[in-house]
mmCIF file of the C-alpha atoms, coordinates in Angstrom:
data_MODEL
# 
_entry.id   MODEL 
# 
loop_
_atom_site.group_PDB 
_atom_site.id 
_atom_site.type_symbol 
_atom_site.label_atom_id 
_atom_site.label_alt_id 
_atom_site.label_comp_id 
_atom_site.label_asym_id 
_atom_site.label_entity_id 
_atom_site.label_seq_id 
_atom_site.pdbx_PDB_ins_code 
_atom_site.Cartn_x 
_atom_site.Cartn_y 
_atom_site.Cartn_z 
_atom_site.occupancy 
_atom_site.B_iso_or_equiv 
_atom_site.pdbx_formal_charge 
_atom_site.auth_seq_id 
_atom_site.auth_comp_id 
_atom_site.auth_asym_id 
_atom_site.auth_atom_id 
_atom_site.pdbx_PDB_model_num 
ATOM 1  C CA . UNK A 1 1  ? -11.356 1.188  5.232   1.00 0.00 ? 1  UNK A CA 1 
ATOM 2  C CA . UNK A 1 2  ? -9.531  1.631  2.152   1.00 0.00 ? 2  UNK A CA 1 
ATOM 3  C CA . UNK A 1 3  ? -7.460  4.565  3.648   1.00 0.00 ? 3  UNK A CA 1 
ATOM 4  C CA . UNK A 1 4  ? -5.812  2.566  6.100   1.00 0.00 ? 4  UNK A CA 1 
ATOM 5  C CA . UNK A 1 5  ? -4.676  -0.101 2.651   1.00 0.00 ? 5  UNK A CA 1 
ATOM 6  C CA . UNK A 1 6  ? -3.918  2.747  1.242   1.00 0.00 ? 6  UNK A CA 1 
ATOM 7  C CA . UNK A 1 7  ? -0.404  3.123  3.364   1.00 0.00 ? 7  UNK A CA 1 
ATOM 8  C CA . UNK A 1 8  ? 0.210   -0.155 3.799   1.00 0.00 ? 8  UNK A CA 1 
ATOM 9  C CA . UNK A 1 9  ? 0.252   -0.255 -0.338  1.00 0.00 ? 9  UNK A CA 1 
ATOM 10 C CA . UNK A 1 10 ? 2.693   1.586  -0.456  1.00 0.00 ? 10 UNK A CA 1 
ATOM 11 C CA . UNK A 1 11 ? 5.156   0.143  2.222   1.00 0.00 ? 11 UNK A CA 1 
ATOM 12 C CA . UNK A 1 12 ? 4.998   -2.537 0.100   1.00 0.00 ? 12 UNK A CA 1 
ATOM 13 C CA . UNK A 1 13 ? 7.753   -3.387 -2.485  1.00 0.00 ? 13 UNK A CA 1 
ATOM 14 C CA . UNK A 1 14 ? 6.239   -3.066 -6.089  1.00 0.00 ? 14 UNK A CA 1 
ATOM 15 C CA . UNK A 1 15 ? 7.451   -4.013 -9.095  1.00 0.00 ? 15 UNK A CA 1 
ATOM 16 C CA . UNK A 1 16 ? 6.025   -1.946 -11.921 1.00 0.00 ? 16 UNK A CA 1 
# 
């Protein structure tokens, strides 16, 4: 599911 992505996302370091 893309709910459990979803947090893993955003433990991620991202350069915007």
């Amino acid at each position: 599911d893309v709910a459990i992505l979803i947090p893993i996302l955003s433990s991620m370091p991202k350069d915007e």
